[in-house]
Amino acid sequence: MDSQELYWFSDSVLHRLDPRLKVGGLAILSLLLTLTRWQGLVLTSLALMGLVIISHTPLRLFRGMTFVLLWLGIFYGVAAGWVWSQSASFWQGHWSQAGLLQAVFMLWRITLIFGLTRLFAAVTLPMEQGLGIVYFFAPLTSLSTKAAEFALLLTLTLRFIPLLGEEAALIWKARMIKGNWPTTWLRRSWEICQLIVPLILISLKRAEELGETMLARGYGSGSFRTFLIHERTAMDWWGGIAVGLWGVLLLIWH
């Protein structure tokens, strides 16, 4: 498999878990990580390493986070660690130990959230991600049918994400062959940013067309359960208990 792909094909325990459990667990743990102290961060770091080992996910899949985290570290280090003096010169100041420590903790939290999200994408198919998200939109369908239609659109959009990655790779290869690809990293970043919006619009358009076709064939708003064929197993219950204990510990160490 290409290291740039999101999903890692395997038959691990994490791959077989209910997508609803993985979506809910990721959302809850990400929220609690913004509140917990260093004990919770240490626990989550160890748990994340254990989950990576259990899921047989190669570390190279997390390599794409390095550049982003590096820039975030520089930004938080300067923003929180550098204290400006009262003089008119903005470059005069000093480093604050408390500020640098705060920046380290902020970067630590973001790294864990990014890591959990990357692992979630590696062990959950895009269609399963959408179905898991749709499940939590179910209570809103009683208020408005638009919630179910939005959930359907989101599910189908996620389904087309791998295809967008393939199309982006084909565009990149074609421009490389023609010698039309920028040589500097700044211009490359700008070219990639210019590709993102059109690809997202293409994905939304495809999802909308497929959704209209499904509705025309009798698909009713809110009837996503016909697609959610995953049956809960004992492994899912144990996984739910583990996520619950994990969340409780993060909350205790708040």
Tab-separated table of C-alpha atoms in Angstrom:
chain	number	residue	atom	x	y	z
A	1	MET	CA	0.000	0.000	0.000
A	2	ASP	CA	1.158	3.517	-0.710
A	3	SER	CA	2.180	5.349	2.434
A	4	GLN	CA	0.101	8.360	1.406
A	5	GLU	CA	-3.182	6.461	1.619
A	6	LEU	CA	-5.379	6.968	4.646
A	7	TYR	CA	-6.580	3.428	5.331
A	8	TRP	CA	-4.278	0.581	6.288
A	9	PHE	CA	-5.651	-2.815	5.309
A	10	SER	CA	-5.397	-5.291	8.162
A	11	ASP	CA	-7.536	-7.595	10.292
A	12	SER	CA	-6.651	-6.277	13.729
A	13	VAL	CA	-8.989	-5.816	16.669
A	14	LEU	CA	-9.285	-2.086	15.990
A	15	HIS	CA	-10.258	-2.696	12.374
A	16	ARG	CA	-13.122	-4.959	13.466
A	17	LEU	CA	-14.557	-2.633	16.110
A	18	ASP	CA	-17.927	-0.990	15.590
A	19	PRO	CA	-17.392	2.300	13.687
A	20	ARG	CA	-19.880	3.999	16.024
A	21	LEU	CA	-17.626	3.166	18.959
A	22	LYS	CA	-14.570	4.529	17.171
A	23	VAL	CA	-16.276	7.764	16.137
A	24	GLY	CA	-17.748	8.376	19.588
A	25	GLY	CA	-14.536	7.429	21.360
A	26	LEU	CA	-12.446	9.745	19.194
A	27	ALA	CA	-14.797	12.678	19.785
A	28	ILE	CA	-14.981	12.188	23.568
A	29	LEU	CA	-11.273	11.554	24.085
A	30	SER	CA	-10.283	14.515	21.892
A	31	LEU	CA	-12.491	16.774	23.995
A	32	LEU	CA	-11.153	15.442	27.295
A	33	LEU	CA	-7.550	15.797	26.112
A	34	THR	CA	-8.039	19.560	26.053
A	35	LEU	CA	-8.933	19.478	29.756
A	36	THR	CA	-6.725	16.842	31.368
A	37	ARG	CA	-3.381	17.399	33.112
A	38	TRP	CA	-0.020	15.761	32.455
A	39	GLN	CA	-1.100	12.433	33.995
A	40	GLY	CA	-3.826	12.090	31.390
A	41	LEU	CA	-1.431	13.036	28.614
A	42	VAL	CA	1.035	10.354	29.718
A	43	LEU	CA	-1.769	7.772	29.878
A	44	THR	CA	-3.002	8.718	26.407
A	45	SER	CA	0.528	8.623	24.976
A	46	LEU	CA	1.056	5.088	26.270
A	47	ALA	CA	-2.405	4.027	25.123
A	48	LEU	CA	-1.815	5.453	21.648
A	49	MET	CA	1.458	3.551	21.298
A	50	GLY	CA	-0.311	0.378	22.404
A	51	LEU	CA	-3.127	0.891	19.894
A	52	VAL	CA	-0.624	1.460	17.084
A	53	ILE	CA	1.048	-1.844	17.948
A	54	ILE	CA	-2.261	-3.714	18.235
A	55	SER	CA	-3.530	-2.371	14.906
A	56	HIS	CA	-0.261	-3.239	13.099
A	57	THR	CA	-0.198	0.318	11.736
A	58	PRO	CA	3.244	1.318	10.367
A	59	LEU	CA	4.767	4.455	11.816
A	60	ARG	CA	5.353	5.909	8.358
A	61	LEU	CA	1.629	6.679	8.148
A	62	PHE	CA	2.161	9.287	10.867
A	63	ARG	CA	5.064	10.895	9.016
A	64	GLY	CA	2.813	13.496	7.398
A	65	MET	CA	2.098	15.007	10.819
A	66	THR	CA	5.739	15.917	11.407
A	67	PHE	CA	5.863	19.051	9.254
A	68	VAL	CA	2.600	20.438	10.652
A	69	LEU	CA	3.598	19.756	14.257
A	70	LEU	CA	6.994	21.367	13.668
A	71	TRP	CA	5.403	24.626	12.551
A	72	LEU	CA	2.845	24.478	15.361
A	73	GLY	CA	5.681	23.970	17.846
A	74	ILE	CA	7.495	27.039	16.544
A	75	PHE	CA	4.297	29.094	16.627
A	76	TYR	CA	3.293	28.088	20.157
A	77	GLY	CA	6.873	28.425	21.380
A	78	VAL	CA	7.069	32.037	20.213
A	79	ALA	CA	3.476	32.940	21.089
A	80	ALA	CA	3.523	31.514	24.615
A	81	GLY	CA	7.226	31.349	25.480
A	82	TRP	CA	8.485	34.746	24.352
A	83	VAL	CA	7.609	37.693	26.576
A	84	TRP	CA	7.956	41.135	25.024
A	85	SER	CA	9.278	43.998	27.080
A	86	GLN	CA	7.543	47.318	27.560
A	87	SER	CA	9.965	49.099	25.223
A	88	ALA	CA	9.049	50.318	21.773
A	89	SER	CA	11.261	47.695	20.088
A	90	PHE	CA	9.146	44.617	19.485
A	91	TRP	CA	12.176	42.308	19.256
A	92	GLN	CA	13.276	43.055	22.801
A	93	GLY	CA	12.110	40.591	25.391
A	94	HIS	CA	12.996	37.309	27.087
A	95	TRP	CA	11.995	33.672	27.170
A	96	SER	CA	9.557	32.607	29.867
A	97	GLN	CA	9.991	29.152	31.403
A	98	ALA	CA	6.307	29.012	32.325
A	99	GLY	CA	5.336	30.072	28.810
A	100	LEU	CA	7.570	27.469	27.182
A	101	LEU	CA	6.113	24.794	29.462
A	102	GLN	CA	2.625	25.885	28.462
A	103	ALA	CA	3.610	25.672	24.788
A	104	VAL	CA	4.962	22.142	25.315
A	105	PHE	CA	1.698	21.009	26.876
A	106	MET	CA	-0.350	22.627	24.105
A	107	LEU	CA	1.747	20.908	21.440
A	108	TRP	CA	1.533	17.617	23.364
A	109	ARG	CA	-2.267	17.767	23.398
A	110	ILE	CA	-2.451	18.594	19.697
A	111	THR	CA	-0.017	15.793	18.847
A	112	LEU	CA	-2.140	13.244	20.696
A	113	ILE	CA	-5.346	14.454	19.047
A	114	PHE	CA	-3.699	14.327	15.614
A	115	GLY	CA	-2.291	10.884	16.390
A	116	LEU	CA	-5.647	9.478	17.499
A	117	THR	CA	-7.338	10.956	14.438
A	118	ARG	CA	-4.693	9.514	12.105
A	119	LEU	CA	-5.021	6.102	13.734
A	120	PHE	CA	-8.810	6.318	13.421
A	121	ALA	CA	-8.490	6.990	9.687
A	122	ALA	CA	-6.019	4.113	9.343
A	123	VAL	CA	-8.324	1.515	10.938
A	124	THR	CA	-11.713	2.748	9.669
A	125	LEU	CA	-12.889	2.743	6.076
A	126	PRO	CA	-14.288	6.073	4.801
A	127	MET	CA	-17.754	4.559	4.393
A	128	GLU	CA	-17.656	3.246	7.964
A	129	GLN	CA	-16.561	6.672	9.186
A	130	GLY	CA	-19.607	8.193	7.547
A	131	LEU	CA	-21.942	5.572	8.988
A	132	GLY	CA	-20.520	6.125	12.444
A	133	ILE	CA	-21.061	9.872	12.144
A	134	VAL	CA	-24.582	9.368	10.780
A	135	TYR	CA	-25.487	7.327	13.846
A	136	PHE	CA	-24.949	10.354	16.081
A	137	PHE	CA	-27.094	12.505	13.787
A	138	ALA	CA	-30.052	10.171	14.330
A	139	PRO	CA	-31.610	12.138	17.248
A	140	LEU	CA	-31.718	15.244	15.048
A	141	THR	CA	-33.825	13.540	12.381
A	142	SER	CA	-36.879	13.831	14.616
A	143	LEU	CA	-36.484	17.616	14.518
A	144	SER	CA	-35.759	18.029	10.823
A	145	THR	CA	-35.297	15.792	7.810
A	146	LYS	CA	-32.443	18.072	6.742
A	147	ALA	CA	-30.271	16.472	9.432
A	148	ALA	CA	-30.663	13.059	7.824
A	149	GLU	CA	-29.998	14.481	4.363
A	150	PHE	CA	-26.874	16.248	5.620
A	151	ALA	CA	-25.693	13.025	7.272
A	152	LEU	CA	-26.251	11.148	4.019
A	153	LEU	CA	-24.298	13.780	2.080
A	154	LEU	CA	-21.453	13.607	4.613
A	155	THR	CA	-21.360	9.811	4.422
A	156	LEU	CA	-21.192	9.793	0.644
A	157	THR	CA	-18.597	12.575	0.611
A	158	LEU	CA	-16.317	10.548	2.871
A	159	ARG	CA	-16.837	7.617	0.544
A	160	PHE	CA	-15.275	9.578	-2.333
A	161	ILE	CA	-12.214	10.801	-0.410
A	162	PRO	CA	-9.969	7.884	-1.528
A	163	LEU	CA	-10.942	8.576	-5.144
A	164	LEU	CA	-9.974	12.217	-4.719
A	165	GLY	CA	-6.577	11.141	-3.431
A	166	GLU	CA	-6.079	8.990	-6.510
A	167	GLU	CA	-7.111	11.843	-8.807
A	168	ALA	CA	-4.764	14.257	-7.040
A	169	ALA	CA	-1.917	11.756	-7.459
A	170	LEU	CA	-2.692	11.418	-11.183
A	171	ILE	CA	-2.683	15.213	-11.611
A	172	TRP	CA	0.635	15.426	-9.776
A	173	LYS	CA	2.204	12.674	-11.907
A	174	ALA	CA	0.951	14.270	-15.117
A	175	ARG	CA	2.455	17.626	-14.199
A	176	MET	CA	5.706	15.945	-13.165
A	177	ILE	CA	5.956	14.233	-16.557
A	178	LYS	CA	5.345	17.524	-18.348
A	179	GLY	CA	7.927	19.235	-16.168
A	180	ASN	CA	5.324	21.712	-14.972
A	181	TRP	CA	5.646	21.015	-11.246
A	182	PRO	CA	7.244	23.771	-9.074
A	183	THR	CA	10.690	23.111	-7.657
A	184	THR	CA	10.434	25.151	-4.442
A	185	TRP	CA	8.448	23.899	-1.466
A	186	LEU	CA	6.581	27.217	-1.154
A	187	ARG	CA	5.210	27.054	-4.689
A	188	ARG	CA	4.447	23.359	-4.256
A	189	SER	CA	2.402	24.159	-1.159
A	190	TRP	CA	0.511	26.827	-3.092
A	191	GLU	CA	-0.209	24.401	-5.949
A	192	ILE	CA	-1.495	21.796	-3.497
A	193	CYS	CA	-3.746	24.369	-1.821
A	194	GLN	CA	-5.170	25.260	-5.231
A	195	LEU	CA	-6.057	21.601	-5.790
A	196	ILE	CA	-7.806	21.087	-2.456
A	197	VAL	CA	-10.888	23.269	-3.033
A	198	PRO	CA	-11.758	21.924	-6.521
A	199	LEU	CA	-11.333	18.337	-5.322
A	200	ILE	CA	-13.604	18.941	-2.328
A	201	LEU	CA	-16.228	20.528	-4.594
A	202	ILE	CA	-15.995	17.536	-6.929
A	203	SER	CA	-16.517	15.190	-3.981
A	204	LEU	CA	-19.559	17.145	-2.771
A	205	LYS	CA	-21.013	17.203	-6.283
A	206	ARG	CA	-20.613	13.457	-6.678
A	207	ALA	CA	-22.126	12.821	-3.266
A	208	GLU	CA	-25.065	15.104	-4.056
A	209	GLU	CA	-25.738	13.353	-7.359
A	210	LEU	CA	-25.548	9.923	-5.748
A	211	GLY	CA	-27.796	11.084	-2.901
A	212	GLU	CA	-30.408	12.370	-5.357
A	213	THR	CA	-30.298	9.041	-7.173
A	214	MET	CA	-30.811	7.144	-3.915
A	215	LEU	CA	-33.730	9.389	-2.941
A	216	ALA	CA	-35.271	8.910	-6.377
A	217	ARG	CA	-35.114	5.147	-5.861
A	218	GLY	CA	-36.994	5.293	-2.590
A	219	TYR	CA	-34.330	5.976	-0.006
A	220	GLY	CA	-36.064	7.714	2.901
A	221	SER	CA	-34.431	10.368	5.039
A	222	GLY	CA	-33.162	8.867	8.268
A	223	SER	CA	-33.175	5.287	7.022
A	224	PHE	CA	-29.423	4.934	7.333
A	225	ARG	CA	-29.883	1.808	9.444
A	226	THR	CA	-30.255	-0.201	6.256
A	227	PHE	CA	-26.571	0.495	5.622
A	228	LEU	CA	-25.346	-0.018	9.178
A	229	ILE	CA	-24.951	-3.795	9.064
A	230	HIS	CA	-22.332	-4.073	11.812
A	231	GLU	CA	-23.605	-6.203	14.681
A	232	ARG	CA	-22.286	-5.436	18.135
A	233	THR	CA	-20.008	-8.128	19.509
A	234	ALA	CA	-18.433	-8.829	22.878
A	235	MET	CA	-15.290	-7.158	21.582
A	236	ASP	CA	-17.279	-3.960	20.987
A	237	TRP	CA	-18.618	-4.013	24.550
A	238	TRP	CA	-15.139	-4.486	25.982
A	239	GLY	CA	-13.892	-1.694	23.743
A	240	GLY	CA	-16.648	0.573	25.025
A	241	ILE	CA	-15.706	-0.223	28.618
A	242	ALA	CA	-12.042	0.523	27.878
A	243	VAL	CA	-12.896	3.867	26.254
A	244	GLY	CA	-15.183	4.683	29.188
A	245	LEU	CA	-12.459	3.982	31.764
A	246	TRP	CA	-9.986	5.942	29.667
A	247	GLY	CA	-12.321	8.921	29.575
A	248	VAL	CA	-13.060	8.714	33.313
A	249	LEU	CA	-9.340	8.786	34.133
A	250	LEU	CA	-8.833	11.811	31.893
A	251	LEU	CA	-11.741	13.504	33.647
A	252	ILE	CA	-10.394	12.630	37.107
A	253	TRP	CA	-7.040	14.156	36.209
A	254	HIS	CA	-8.746	17.353	35.042
